[in-house]
PDB file of C-alpha atoms and ligand atoms in Angstrom:
ATOM      1  CA  MET A   1       0.000   0.000   0.000  1.00  0.00           C
ATOM      2  CA  LEU A   2       1.411   3.374  -0.987  1.00  0.00           C
ATOM      3  CA  ASN A   3       1.511   6.143   1.645  1.00  0.00           C
ATOM      4  CA  ASP A   4       0.166   9.689   1.081  1.00  0.00           C
ATOM      5  CA  LEU A   5       3.545  11.100   0.060  1.00  0.00           C
ATOM      6  CA  GLN A   6       4.095   8.322  -2.465  1.00  0.00           C
ATOM      7  CA  LYS A   7       0.590   8.931  -3.908  1.00  0.00           C
ATOM      8  CA  GLU A   8       1.331  12.654  -4.152  1.00  0.00           C
ATOM      9  CA  ILE A   9       4.575  11.910  -6.054  1.00  0.00           C
ATOM     10  CA  ILE A  10       2.817   9.607  -8.505  1.00  0.00           C
ATOM     11  CA  LYS A  11       0.128  12.242  -9.148  1.00  0.00           C
ATOM     12  CA  LEU A  12       2.784  14.918  -9.750  1.00  0.00           C
ATOM     13  CA  LYS A  13       4.741  12.566 -11.987  1.00  0.00           C
ATOM     14  CA  GLU A  14       1.656  11.948 -14.126  1.00  0.00           C
ATOM     15  CA  GLU A  15       0.750  15.653 -14.317  1.00  0.00           C
ATOM     16  CA  LYS A  16       4.266  16.479 -15.507  1.00  0.00           C
ATOM     17  CA  ASN A  17       4.597  13.425 -17.735  1.00  0.00           C
ATOM     18  CA  ALA A  18       7.863  12.602 -15.926  1.00  0.00           C
ATOM     19  CA  THR A  19       9.757   9.316 -15.629  1.00  0.00           C
ATOM     20  CA  ILE A  20      11.372   8.217 -12.376  1.00  0.00           C
ATOM     21  CA  LEU A  21      14.444   6.005 -12.717  1.00  0.00           C
ATOM     22  CA  ALA A  22      15.928   4.403  -9.598  1.00  0.00           C
ATOM     23  CA  HIS A  23      19.095   2.419  -9.020  1.00  0.00           C
ATOM     24  CA  ASN A  24      18.836  -0.906  -7.167  1.00  0.00           C
ATOM     25  CA  TYR A  25      20.420   0.744  -4.094  1.00  0.00           C
ATOM     26  CA  GLN A  26      17.558   3.168  -3.489  1.00  0.00           C
ATOM     27  CA  THR A  27      15.430   2.571  -0.406  1.00  0.00           C
ATOM     28  CA  GLY A  28      12.240   0.497  -0.751  1.00  0.00           C
ATOM     29  CA  ASP A  29       9.904   3.529  -0.581  1.00  0.00           C
ATOM     30  CA  ILE A  30      11.648   5.063  -3.624  1.00  0.00           C
ATOM     31  CA  GLN A  31      11.768   1.716  -5.452  1.00  0.00           C
ATOM     32  CA  GLU A  32       7.964   1.562  -5.021  1.00  0.00           C
ATOM     33  CA  ILE A  33       7.299   4.816  -6.882  1.00  0.00           C
ATOM     34  CA  ALA A  34       9.897   4.345  -9.638  1.00  0.00           C
ATOM     35  CA  ASP A  35       8.887   3.613 -13.236  1.00  0.00           C
ATOM     36  CA  PHE A  36      12.009   1.581 -13.664  1.00  0.00           C
ATOM     37  CA  ILE A  37      14.567   0.099 -11.243  1.00  0.00           C
ATOM     38  CA  GLY A  38      17.841  -1.364 -12.433  1.00  0.00           C
ATOM     39  CA  ASP A  39      21.608  -1.689 -12.372  1.00  0.00           C
ATOM     40  CA  SER A  40      23.774   0.935 -14.036  1.00  0.00           C
ATOM     41  CA  LEU A  41      23.745  -0.775 -17.452  1.00  0.00           C
ATOM     42  CA  GLU A  42      19.973  -1.249 -17.396  1.00  0.00           C
ATOM     43  CA  LEU A  43      19.503   2.390 -16.380  1.00  0.00           C
ATOM     44  CA  CYS A  44      21.822   3.530 -19.205  1.00  0.00           C
ATOM     45  CA  ILE A  45      19.806   1.526 -21.710  1.00  0.00           C
ATOM     46  CA  LYS A  46      16.519   2.785 -20.274  1.00  0.00           C
ATOM     47  CA  ALA A  47      17.775   6.379 -20.416  1.00  0.00           C
ATOM     48  CA  SER A  48      18.649   5.898 -24.090  1.00  0.00           C
ATOM     49  CA  GLU A  49      15.141   4.594 -24.796  1.00  0.00           C
ATOM     50  CA  ILE A  50      13.013   7.280 -23.119  1.00  0.00           C
ATOM     51  CA  THR A  51      10.994   8.870 -25.882  1.00  0.00           C
ATOM     52  CA  ASP A  52       7.783  10.090 -24.369  1.00  0.00           C
ATOM     53  CA  SER A  53       8.637  12.132 -21.269  1.00  0.00           C
ATOM     54  CA  PRO A  54      10.425  15.463 -21.232  1.00  0.00           C
ATOM     55  CA  LEU A  55      11.364  15.172 -17.557  1.00  0.00           C
ATOM     56  CA  VAL A  56      13.397  12.424 -15.887  1.00  0.00           C
ATOM     57  CA  VAL A  57      13.993  12.209 -12.139  1.00  0.00           C
ATOM     58  CA  PHE A  58      17.095  10.123 -11.587  1.00  0.00           C
ATOM     59  CA  CYS A  59      17.384   8.519  -8.161  1.00  0.00           C
ATOM     60  CA  GLY A  60      20.997   7.407  -8.226  1.00  0.00           C
ATOM     61  CA  VAL A  61      24.450   8.934  -7.833  1.00  0.00           C
ATOM     62  CA  ASP A  62      25.734  11.774 -10.020  1.00  0.00           C
ATOM     63  CA  PHE A  63      27.603   9.744 -12.634  1.00  0.00           C
ATOM     64  CA  MET A  64      24.403   7.821 -13.417  1.00  0.00           C
ATOM     65  CA  ALA A  65      22.319  10.996 -13.795  1.00  0.00           C
ATOM     66  CA  GLU A  66      25.098  12.532 -15.914  1.00  0.00           C
ATOM     67  CA  THR A  67      25.022   9.499 -18.195  1.00  0.00           C
ATOM     68  CA  ALA A  68      21.263   9.979 -18.616  1.00  0.00           C
ATOM     69  CA  ALA A  69      21.860  13.677 -19.391  1.00  0.00           C
ATOM     70  CA  ILE A  70      24.551  12.819 -21.960  1.00  0.00           C
ATOM     71  CA  LEU A  71      22.198  10.382 -23.696  1.00  0.00           C
ATOM     72  CA  ASN A  72      19.208  12.755 -23.556  1.00  0.00           C
ATOM     73  CA  PRO A  73      20.410  16.252 -24.476  1.00  0.00           C
ATOM     74  CA  ASP A  74      16.821  17.340 -25.215  1.00  0.00           C
ATOM     75  CA  LYS A  75      15.387  16.289 -21.860  1.00  0.00           C
ATOM     76  CA  LYS A  76      15.512  17.787 -18.406  1.00  0.00           C
ATOM     77  CA  ILE A  77      17.305  15.328 -16.122  1.00  0.00           C
ATOM     78  CA  LEU A  78      16.780  15.987 -12.420  1.00  0.00           C
ATOM     79  CA  ILE A  79      18.564  14.584  -9.385  1.00  0.00           C
ATOM     80  CA  PRO A  80      16.666  14.891  -6.071  1.00  0.00           C
ATOM     81  CA  ASP A  81      19.824  15.588  -3.998  1.00  0.00           C
ATOM     82  CA  LYS A  82      22.681  17.240  -5.867  1.00  0.00           C
ATOM     83  CA  ASN A  83      25.244  16.020  -3.328  1.00  0.00           C
ATOM     84  CA  SER A  84      24.668  12.383  -4.217  1.00  0.00           C
ATOM     85  CA  GLU A  85      28.129  11.632  -5.609  1.00  0.00           C
ATOM     86  CA  CYS A  86      30.027   8.375  -6.037  1.00  0.00           C
ATOM     87  CA  PRO A  87      33.395   8.698  -4.243  1.00  0.00           C
ATOM     88  CA  MET A  88      34.909   6.121  -6.590  1.00  0.00           C
ATOM     89  CA  ALA A  89      34.187   8.325  -9.601  1.00  0.00           C
ATOM     90  CA  ASN A  90      36.090  11.145  -7.895  1.00  0.00           C
ATOM     91  CA  MET A  91      39.155   8.893  -7.537  1.00  0.00           C
ATOM     92  CA  LEU A  92      39.994   9.337 -11.227  1.00  0.00           C
ATOM     93  CA  PRO A  93      40.533  13.023 -11.983  1.00  0.00           C
ATOM     94  CA  VAL A  94      40.782  13.621 -15.722  1.00  0.00           C
ATOM     95  CA  GLU A  95      44.398  14.893 -15.392  1.00  0.00           C
ATOM     96  CA  GLU A  96      45.477  11.538 -13.958  1.00  0.00           C
ATOM     97  CA  LEU A  97      43.803   9.697 -16.818  1.00  0.00           C
ATOM     98  CA  ARG A  98      45.497  11.951 -19.382  1.00  0.00           C
ATOM     99  CA  LYS A  99      48.885  11.223 -17.760  1.00  0.00           C
ATOM    100  CA  ALA A 100      48.222   7.467 -17.935  1.00  0.00           C
ATOM    101  CA  LYS A 101      47.219   7.773 -21.598  1.00  0.00           C
ATOM    102  CA  LYS A 102      50.538   9.511 -22.328  1.00  0.00           C
ATOM    103  CA  ARG A 103      52.421   6.759 -20.504  1.00  0.00           C
ATOM    104  CA  TYR A 104      50.598   4.015 -22.464  1.00  0.00           C
ATOM    105  CA  PRO A 105      49.831   5.547 -25.867  1.00  0.00           C
ATOM    106  CA  ASP A 106      49.010   2.148 -27.424  1.00  0.00           C
ATOM    107  CA  ALA A 107      46.509   1.115 -24.775  1.00  0.00           C
ATOM    108  CA  ALA A 108      42.750   1.206 -25.259  1.00  0.00           C
ATOM    109  CA  VAL A 109      40.971   3.143 -22.500  1.00  0.00           C
ATOM    110  CA  VAL A 110      38.053   1.332 -20.887  1.00  0.00           C
ATOM    111  CA  LEU A 111      36.288   3.212 -18.124  1.00  0.00           C
ATOM    112  CA  TYR A 112      33.679   1.960 -15.702  1.00  0.00           C
ATOM    113  CA  VAL A 113      30.533   4.132 -15.884  1.00  0.00           C
ATOM    114  CA  ASN A 114      31.404   5.145 -12.306  1.00  0.00           C
ATOM    115  CA  THR A 115      33.480   8.057 -13.630  1.00  0.00           C
ATOM    116  CA  LEU A 116      33.067  11.786 -14.036  1.00  0.00           C
ATOM    117  CA  ALA A 117      31.791  13.070 -17.388  1.00  0.00           C
ATOM    118  CA  GLU A 118      35.183  14.662 -18.244  1.00  0.00           C
ATOM    119  CA  ALA A 119      36.902  11.300 -17.784  1.00  0.00           C
ATOM    120  CA  LYS A 120      34.228   9.546 -19.871  1.00  0.00           C
ATOM    121  CA  ALA A 121      35.030  11.984 -22.678  1.00  0.00           C
ATOM    122  CA  GLU A 122      38.645  10.642 -22.667  1.00  0.00           C
ATOM    123  CA  ALA A 123      37.637   6.957 -22.914  1.00  0.00           C
ATOM    124  CA  ASP A 124      37.482   4.743 -25.988  1.00  0.00           C
ATOM    125  CA  ILE A 125      34.606   2.808 -24.517  1.00  0.00           C
ATOM    126  CA  LEU A 126      32.733   2.553 -21.224  1.00  0.00           C
ATOM    127  CA  CYS A 127      31.641  -0.527 -19.330  1.00  0.00           C
ATOM    128  CA  THR A 128      29.599  -1.498 -16.301  1.00  0.00           C
ATOM    129  CA  SER A 129      30.118  -4.428 -13.964  1.00  0.00           C
ATOM    130  CA  ALA A 130      27.539  -6.349 -16.031  1.00  0.00           C
ATOM    131  CA  ASN A 131      29.442  -6.135 -19.326  1.00  0.00           C
ATOM    132  CA  ALA A 132      33.093  -5.318 -18.471  1.00  0.00           C
ATOM    133  CA  VAL A 133      34.541  -8.625 -19.753  1.00  0.00           C
ATOM    134  CA  LYS A 134      32.497  -8.475 -22.960  1.00  0.00           C
ATOM    135  CA  VAL A 135      33.564  -4.867 -23.576  1.00  0.00           C
ATOM    136  CA  VAL A 136      37.279  -5.630 -23.086  1.00  0.00           C
ATOM    137  CA  GLU A 137      37.021  -8.702 -25.318  1.00  0.00           C
ATOM    138  CA  SER A 138      35.396  -6.634 -28.054  1.00  0.00           C
ATOM    139  CA  LEU A 139      38.547  -4.511 -28.487  1.00  0.00           C
ATOM    140  CA  ASP A 140      41.438  -5.139 -30.889  1.00  0.00           C
ATOM    141  CA  GLU A 141      44.028  -3.809 -28.439  1.00  0.00           C
ATOM    142  CA  ASP A 142      45.790  -6.218 -26.074  1.00  0.00           C
ATOM    143  CA  LEU A 143      46.805  -3.515 -23.621  1.00  0.00           C
ATOM    144  CA  ILE A 144      43.961  -1.932 -21.677  1.00  0.00           C
ATOM    145  CA  LEU A 145      43.945   1.031 -19.313  1.00  0.00           C
ATOM    146  CA  PHE A 146      41.037   0.281 -17.007  1.00  0.00           C
ATOM    147  CA  GLY A 147      39.596   2.507 -14.284  1.00  0.00           C
ATOM    148  CA  PRO A 148      38.711   3.548 -11.749  1.00  0.00           C
ATOM    149  CA  ASP A 149      37.874   0.350  -9.829  1.00  0.00           C
ATOM    150  CA  MET A 150      40.940  -1.820  -9.122  1.00  0.00           C
ATOM    151  CA  ASN A 151      38.779  -4.786  -8.053  1.00  0.00           C
ATOM    152  CA  LEU A 152      36.677  -4.765 -11.231  1.00  0.00           C
ATOM    153  CA  ALA A 153      39.993  -4.488 -13.119  1.00  0.00           C
ATOM    154  CA  TRP A 154      41.207  -7.606 -11.265  1.00  0.00           C
ATOM    155  CA  HIS A 155      37.940  -9.400 -12.061  1.00  0.00           C
ATOM    156  CA  VAL A 156      38.327  -8.650 -15.786  1.00  0.00           C
ATOM    157  CA  GLN A 157      42.023  -9.644 -15.746  1.00  0.00           C
ATOM    158  CA  GLN A 158      41.080 -13.145 -14.496  1.00  0.00           C
ATOM    159  CA  GLN A 159      38.941 -13.704 -17.579  1.00  0.00           C
ATOM    160  CA  VAL A 160      40.794 -12.166 -20.492  1.00  0.00           C
ATOM    161  CA  ASP A 161      44.089 -12.805 -22.231  1.00  0.00           C
ATOM    162  CA  LYS A 162      45.020  -9.137 -22.373  1.00  0.00           C
ATOM    163  CA  GLU A 163      47.035  -6.938 -20.042  1.00  0.00           C
ATOM    164  CA  ILE A 164      44.852  -4.780 -17.805  1.00  0.00           C
ATOM    165  CA  ILE A 165      46.472  -1.734 -16.221  1.00  0.00           C
ATOM    166  CA  PRO A 166      44.372  -0.225 -13.412  1.00  0.00           C
ATOM    167  CA  VAL A 167      44.142   3.555 -13.329  1.00  0.00           C
ATOM    168  CA  PRO A 168      44.400   4.869 -10.655  1.00  0.00           C
ATOM    169  CA  GLU A 169      46.208   2.033  -8.863  1.00  0.00           C
ATOM    170  CA  ASN A 170      43.843   1.881  -5.915  1.00  0.00           C
ATOM    171  CA  GLY A 171      40.428   3.141  -7.029  1.00  0.00           C
ATOM    172  CA  HIS A 172      37.744   1.414  -4.981  1.00  0.00           C
ATOM    173  CA  CYS A 173      34.242   1.465  -3.514  1.00  0.00           C
ATOM    174  CA  TYR A 174      34.138   1.898   0.273  1.00  0.00           C
ATOM    175  CA  VAL A 175      30.908  -0.125   0.489  1.00  0.00           C
ATOM    176  CA  HIS A 176      32.051  -3.235  -1.351  1.00  0.00           C
ATOM    177  CA  ARG A 177      35.452  -3.260   0.330  1.00  0.00           C
ATOM    178  CA  MET A 178      33.627  -3.908   3.625  1.00  0.00           C
ATOM    179  CA  PHE A 179      33.054  -7.555   2.675  1.00  0.00           C
ATOM    180  CA  ASN A 180      35.715  -9.817   4.110  1.00  0.00           C
ATOM    181  CA  LEU A 181      36.722 -13.460   4.030  1.00  0.00           C
ATOM    182  CA  HIS A 182      36.129 -14.018   7.730  1.00  0.00           C
ATOM    183  CA  ASP A 183      32.432 -13.081   7.423  1.00  0.00           C
ATOM    184  CA  MET A 184      32.117 -15.124   4.229  1.00  0.00           C
ATOM    185  CA  HIS A 185      33.367 -18.280   5.972  1.00  0.00           C
ATOM    186  CA  ALA A 186      30.907 -17.697   8.816  1.00  0.00           C
ATOM    187  CA  LEU A 187      28.022 -17.251   6.355  1.00  0.00           C
ATOM    188  CA  ARG A 188      28.989 -20.409   4.453  1.00  0.00           C
ATOM    189  CA  GLU A 189      29.001 -22.355   7.704  1.00  0.00           C
ATOM    190  CA  LYS A 190      25.644 -20.955   8.843  1.00  0.00           C
ATOM    191  CA  TYR A 191      23.903 -21.325   5.435  1.00  0.00           C
ATOM    192  CA  PRO A 192      25.667 -24.231   3.692  1.00  0.00           C
ATOM    193  CA  ASP A 193      22.975 -24.547   0.995  1.00  0.00           C
ATOM    194  CA  ALA A 194      22.894 -20.870   0.042  1.00  0.00           C
ATOM    195  CA  ASP A 195      24.378 -19.379  -3.120  1.00  0.00           C
ATOM    196  CA  ILE A 196      26.915 -16.696  -2.247  1.00  0.00           C
ATOM    197  CA  MET A 197      26.715 -13.785  -4.722  1.00  0.00           C
ATOM    198  CA  ILE A 198      29.342 -11.037  -4.650  1.00  0.00           C
ATOM    199  CA  HIS A 199      29.692  -7.802  -6.597  1.00  0.00           C
ATOM    200  CA  PRO A 200      32.972  -7.433  -8.576  1.00  0.00           C
ATOM    201  CA  GLU A 201      33.808  -4.212  -6.707  1.00  0.00           C
ATOM    202  CA  SER A 202      34.649  -6.474  -3.725  1.00  0.00           C
ATOM    203  CA  ASP A 203      38.198  -7.556  -2.877  1.00  0.00           C
ATOM    204  CA  PRO A 204      39.759 -10.394  -4.934  1.00  0.00           C
ATOM    205  CA  GLU A 205      39.834 -12.969  -2.110  1.00  0.00           C
ATOM    206  CA  VAL A 206      36.119 -12.416  -1.469  1.00  0.00           C
ATOM    207  CA  GLN A 207      35.351 -12.758  -5.185  1.00  0.00           C
ATOM    208  CA  GLU A 208      37.354 -16.006  -5.258  1.00  0.00           C
ATOM    209  CA  PHE A 209      35.385 -17.380  -2.319  1.00  0.00           C
ATOM    210  CA  ALA A 210      31.944 -16.510  -3.748  1.00  0.00           C
ATOM    211  CA  ASP A 211      29.843 -18.873  -5.865  1.00  0.00           C
ATOM    212  CA  TYR A 212      28.897 -16.085  -8.262  1.00  0.00           C
ATOM    213  CA  VAL A 213      30.455 -12.698  -9.044  1.00  0.00           C
ATOM    214  CA  LEU A 214      27.666 -10.560 -10.470  1.00  0.00           C
ATOM    215  CA  SER A 215      26.467  -7.016 -11.066  1.00  0.00           C
ATOM    216  CA  THR A 216      23.304  -6.063  -9.177  1.00  0.00           C
ATOM    217  CA  GLY A 217      21.258  -6.772 -12.310  1.00  0.00           C
ATOM    218  CA  GLY A 218      23.102 -10.095 -12.677  1.00  0.00           C
ATOM    219  CA  MET A 219      22.106 -10.974  -9.091  1.00  0.00           C
ATOM    220  CA  MET A 220      18.440 -10.223  -9.895  1.00  0.00           C
ATOM    221  CA  ARG A 221      18.603 -12.509 -12.942  1.00  0.00           C
ATOM    222  CA  HIS A 222      20.478 -15.273 -11.109  1.00  0.00           C
ATOM    223  CA  VAL A 223      17.866 -15.407  -8.333  1.00  0.00           C
ATOM    224  CA  ALA A 224      14.996 -15.458 -10.852  1.00  0.00           C
ATOM    225  CA  GLU A 225      16.548 -18.383 -12.732  1.00  0.00           C
ATOM    226  CA  SER A 226      18.018 -20.427  -9.864  1.00  0.00           C
ATOM    227  CA  PRO A 227      16.141 -23.312  -8.201  1.00  0.00           C
ATOM    228  CA  LYS A 228      17.964 -22.421  -4.942  1.00  0.00           C
ATOM    229  CA  GLN A 229      15.967 -21.174  -1.970  1.00  0.00           C
ATOM    230  CA  THR A 230      18.541 -19.118  -0.049  1.00  0.00           C
ATOM    231  CA  PHE A 231      20.976 -16.457  -1.245  1.00  0.00           C
ATOM    232  CA  ILE A 232      23.743 -14.492   0.460  1.00  0.00           C
ATOM    233  CA  VAL A 233      23.749 -11.036  -1.110  1.00  0.00           C
ATOM    234  CA  GLY A 234      27.191  -9.402  -1.255  1.00  0.00           C
ATOM    235  CA  THR A 235      26.349  -5.905  -2.363  1.00  0.00           C
ATOM    236  CA  GLU A 236      24.622  -2.787  -1.035  1.00  0.00           C
ATOM    237  CA  TYR A 237      21.843  -3.552   1.441  1.00  0.00           C
ATOM    238  CA  ASP A 238      18.864  -2.308  -0.576  1.00  0.00           C
ATOM    239  CA  LEU A 239      19.325  -4.830  -3.363  1.00  0.00           C
ATOM    240  CA  VAL A 240      18.068  -7.226  -0.666  1.00  0.00           C
ATOM    241  CA  THR A 241      14.963  -5.022  -0.306  1.00  0.00           C
ATOM    242  CA  ARG A 242      14.265  -5.361  -4.040  1.00  0.00           C
ATOM    243  CA  LEU A 243      14.940  -9.110  -4.037  1.00  0.00           C
ATOM    244  CA  ARG A 244      12.644  -9.679  -1.046  1.00  0.00           C
ATOM    245  CA  GLY A 245       9.876  -7.659  -2.723  1.00  0.00           C
ATOM    246  CA  GLU A 246      10.104  -9.580  -5.997  1.00  0.00           C
ATOM    247  CA  HIS A 247      10.735 -13.055  -4.564  1.00  0.00           C
ATOM    248  CA  PRO A 248       8.755 -13.345  -1.320  1.00  0.00           C
ATOM    249  CA  ASP A 249       9.091 -17.154  -1.476  1.00  0.00           C
ATOM    250  CA  LYS A 250      12.924 -17.075  -1.274  1.00  0.00           C
ATOM    251  CA  THR A 251      15.309 -16.134   1.548  1.00  0.00           C
ATOM    252  CA  PHE A 252      17.902 -13.372   1.218  1.00  0.00           C
ATOM    253  CA  ILE A 253      20.682 -12.779   3.721  1.00  0.00           C
ATOM    254  CA  PRO A 254      22.692  -9.540   3.391  1.00  0.00           C
ATOM    255  CA  ALA A 255      26.395 -10.428   3.499  1.00  0.00           C
ATOM    256  CA  LEU A 256      26.708  -7.391   5.791  1.00  0.00           C
ATOM    257  CA  ASP A 257      23.824  -5.399   7.308  1.00  0.00           C
ATOM    258  CA  ASP A 258      25.804  -2.168   7.226  1.00  0.00           C
ATOM    259  CA  ALA A 259      26.911  -2.316   3.597  1.00  0.00           C
ATOM    260  CA  ILE A 260      25.094   0.943   2.977  1.00  0.00           C
ATOM    261  CA  CYS A 261      26.026   3.464   0.293  1.00  0.00           C
ATOM    262  CA  GLU A 262      25.387   6.725   2.156  1.00  0.00           C
ATOM    263  CA  ASN A 263      25.694   8.634  -1.113  1.00  0.00           C
ATOM    264  CA  MET A 264      22.783   6.748  -2.688  1.00  0.00           C
ATOM    265  CA  LYS A 265      20.716   7.246   0.462  1.00  0.00           C
ATOM    266  CA  LEU A 266      20.804  11.034   0.215  1.00  0.00           C
ATOM    267  CA  HIS A 267      17.655  10.777  -1.911  1.00  0.00           C
ATOM    268  CA  THR A 268      14.413  10.639   0.051  1.00  0.00           C
ATOM    269  CA  LEU A 269      10.735  10.667  -0.919  1.00  0.00           C
ATOM    270  CA  GLU A 270      10.469  14.278   0.263  1.00  0.00           C
ATOM    271  CA  LYS A 271      13.351  15.282  -2.029  1.00  0.00           C
ATOM    272  CA  VAL A 272      11.851  13.344  -4.961  1.00  0.00           C
ATOM    273  CA  LYS A 273       8.630  15.314  -4.460  1.00  0.00           C
ATOM    274  CA  ASN A 274      10.523  18.638  -4.358  1.00  0.00           C
ATOM    275  CA  SER A 275      12.492  17.629  -7.406  1.00  0.00           C
ATOM    276  CA  LEU A 276       9.287  17.114  -9.402  1.00  0.00           C
ATOM    277  CA  LEU A 277       7.561  20.155  -7.946  1.00  0.00           C
ATOM    278  CA  ASN A 278      10.403  22.654  -8.448  1.00  0.00           C
ATOM    279  CA  GLU A 279      12.118  20.855 -11.342  1.00  0.00           C
ATOM    280  CA  GLU A 280      15.364  20.726  -9.359  1.00  0.00           C
ATOM    281  CA  PHE A 281      18.281  19.911  -9.512  1.00  0.00           C
ATOM    282  CA  VAL A 282      18.969  19.989 -13.221  1.00  0.00           C
ATOM    283  CA  VAL A 283      21.911  17.818 -14.281  1.00  0.00           C
ATOM    284  CA  THR A 284      23.905  19.338 -17.133  1.00  0.00           C
ATOM    285  CA  VAL A 285      27.042  18.287 -18.972  1.00  0.00           C
ATOM    286  CA  PRO A 286      28.716  20.807 -21.307  1.00  0.00           C
ATOM    287  CA  GLU A 287      28.028  19.714 -24.904  1.00  0.00           C
ATOM    288  CA  GLU A 288      31.746  19.619 -25.755  1.00  0.00           C
ATOM    289  CA  THR A 289      32.303  16.994 -23.047  1.00  0.00           C
ATOM    290  CA  ALA A 290      28.967  15.257 -23.662  1.00  0.00           C
ATOM    291  CA  LYS A 291      29.704  14.805 -27.368  1.00  0.00           C
ATOM    292  CA  GLU A 292      32.888  12.797 -26.675  1.00  0.00           C
ATOM    293  CA  ALA A 293      31.420  10.897 -23.713  1.00  0.00           C
ATOM    294  CA  ARG A 294      28.334   9.967 -25.794  1.00  0.00           C
ATOM    295  CA  LYS A 295      30.568   8.185 -28.337  1.00  0.00           C
ATOM    296  CA  ALA A 296      32.157   6.037 -25.599  1.00  0.00           C
ATOM    297  CA  ILE A 297      28.757   5.254 -24.027  1.00  0.00           C
ATOM    298  CA  GLN A 298      27.182   4.451 -27.395  1.00  0.00           C
ATOM    299  CA  ARG A 299      30.073   2.142 -28.256  1.00  0.00           C
ATOM    300  CA  MET A 300      29.387   0.244 -25.015  1.00  0.00           C
ATOM    301  CA  LEU A 301      25.647   0.055 -25.751  1.00  0.00           C
ATOM    302  CA  ASP A 302      26.437  -1.337 -29.216  1.00  0.00           C
ATOM    303  CA  VAL A 303      28.596  -4.079 -27.656  1.00  0.00           C
ATOM    304  CA  SER A 304      25.931  -4.872 -25.025  1.00  0.00           C
TER     305      SER A 304
HETATM  306  P1  13P B   1      25.741  -2.071 -10.740  1.00  0.00           P
HETATM  307  O1  13P B   1      26.056  -1.687 -12.135  1.00  0.00           O
HETATM  308  O2  13P B   1      26.002  -3.510 -10.461  1.00  0.00           O
HETATM  309  O3  13P B   1      24.351  -1.675 -10.403  1.00  0.00           O
HETATM  310  O4  13P B   1      26.718  -1.308  -9.783  1.00  0.00           O
HETATM  311  C1  13P B   1      26.725   0.067  -9.663  1.00  0.00           C
HETATM  312  C2  13P B   1      27.429   0.494  -8.482  1.00  0.00           C
HETATM  313  O5  13P B   1      27.604   1.654  -8.204  1.00  0.00           O
HETATM  314  C3  13P B   1      27.926  -0.553  -7.636  1.00  0.00           C
HETATM  315  O6  13P B   1      28.384  -0.019  -6.487  1.00  0.00           O
HETATM  316 FE1  SF4 B   2      29.836   4.435  -5.713  1.00  0.00          FE
HETATM  317 FE2  SF4 B   2      30.202   2.310  -4.145  1.00  0.00          FE
HETATM  318 FE3  SF4 B   2      28.058   3.822  -3.807  1.00  0.00          FE
HETATM  319 FE4  SF4 B   2      28.308   2.248  -5.967  1.00  0.00          FE
HETATM  320  S1  SF4 B   2      28.114   1.597  -3.827  1.00  0.00           S
HETATM  321  S2  SF4 B   2      27.613   4.354  -5.934  1.00  0.00           S
HETATM  322  S3  SF4 B   2      30.517   2.418  -6.342  1.00  0.00           S
HETATM  323  S4  SF4 B   2      30.191   4.429  -3.497  1.00  0.00           S
END
């Protein structure tokens, strides 16, 4: 049952012919009023497909809303809280990427979507955790500059015959680095029949221990297709909220209760309402940057 605030938001959304997109890490009350919930690749694809609404409220961190703005130059893209930034994206300033490109002039540049728009504009192609291996394999080059997540870089390196150079050396996500081997062993012992799913932003030893290394969208698909009853969920806490809502017959155990992305949680229902009401905060990317970044995003979408 929707509460009064949620009903108010839906009414406003319909009056303004707006679309609400939400990442899998948004709280349950925001998931309930979203038109579409997904991982970063699914949200990118959805953003490229929006044809019938002039206004998009993006409940996710800044790099995701920027990607939507790059793909929809004719639409107004709003973010409910303008401080919702991904710290990992800030770990790769464009100057550092340019230096790395000079050092490795023959390398292809593959950037995770978790990057700032200026860095995206310097990439040959983007990737998400759902398609990183496929993207790297699609390239002719055997030397790949890959950033900013060192753990996703490690994950890709295990599966391809190319040389992956992480840039920067230690880019990471503070949420996924909370998972540790000690907790994983304890969970395996307590739930021996469960599938352990881990996001590739987690540390290598945790990825090696897990049964499945998956993006958040990959986890949703795995649960839908698996005959298993119990799942350990090694990513941000609110993916568990979505899984529980869509699969009430299955059991989901968060690998860590406090794996919370505070940056994602800056959005609230109240702020979503204000965003629609006041058409704030508009996400813009200068066209010069957007033009280059769009090529790298489109190349990824073509590979996906
Ligand atoms: P997904 O692409 O798996 O949704 O991951 C995005 C993200 O920010 C993970 O922390
Ligand atoms: Fe960024 Fe990590 Fe939050 Fe994802 S979970 S948005 S990578 S800080």
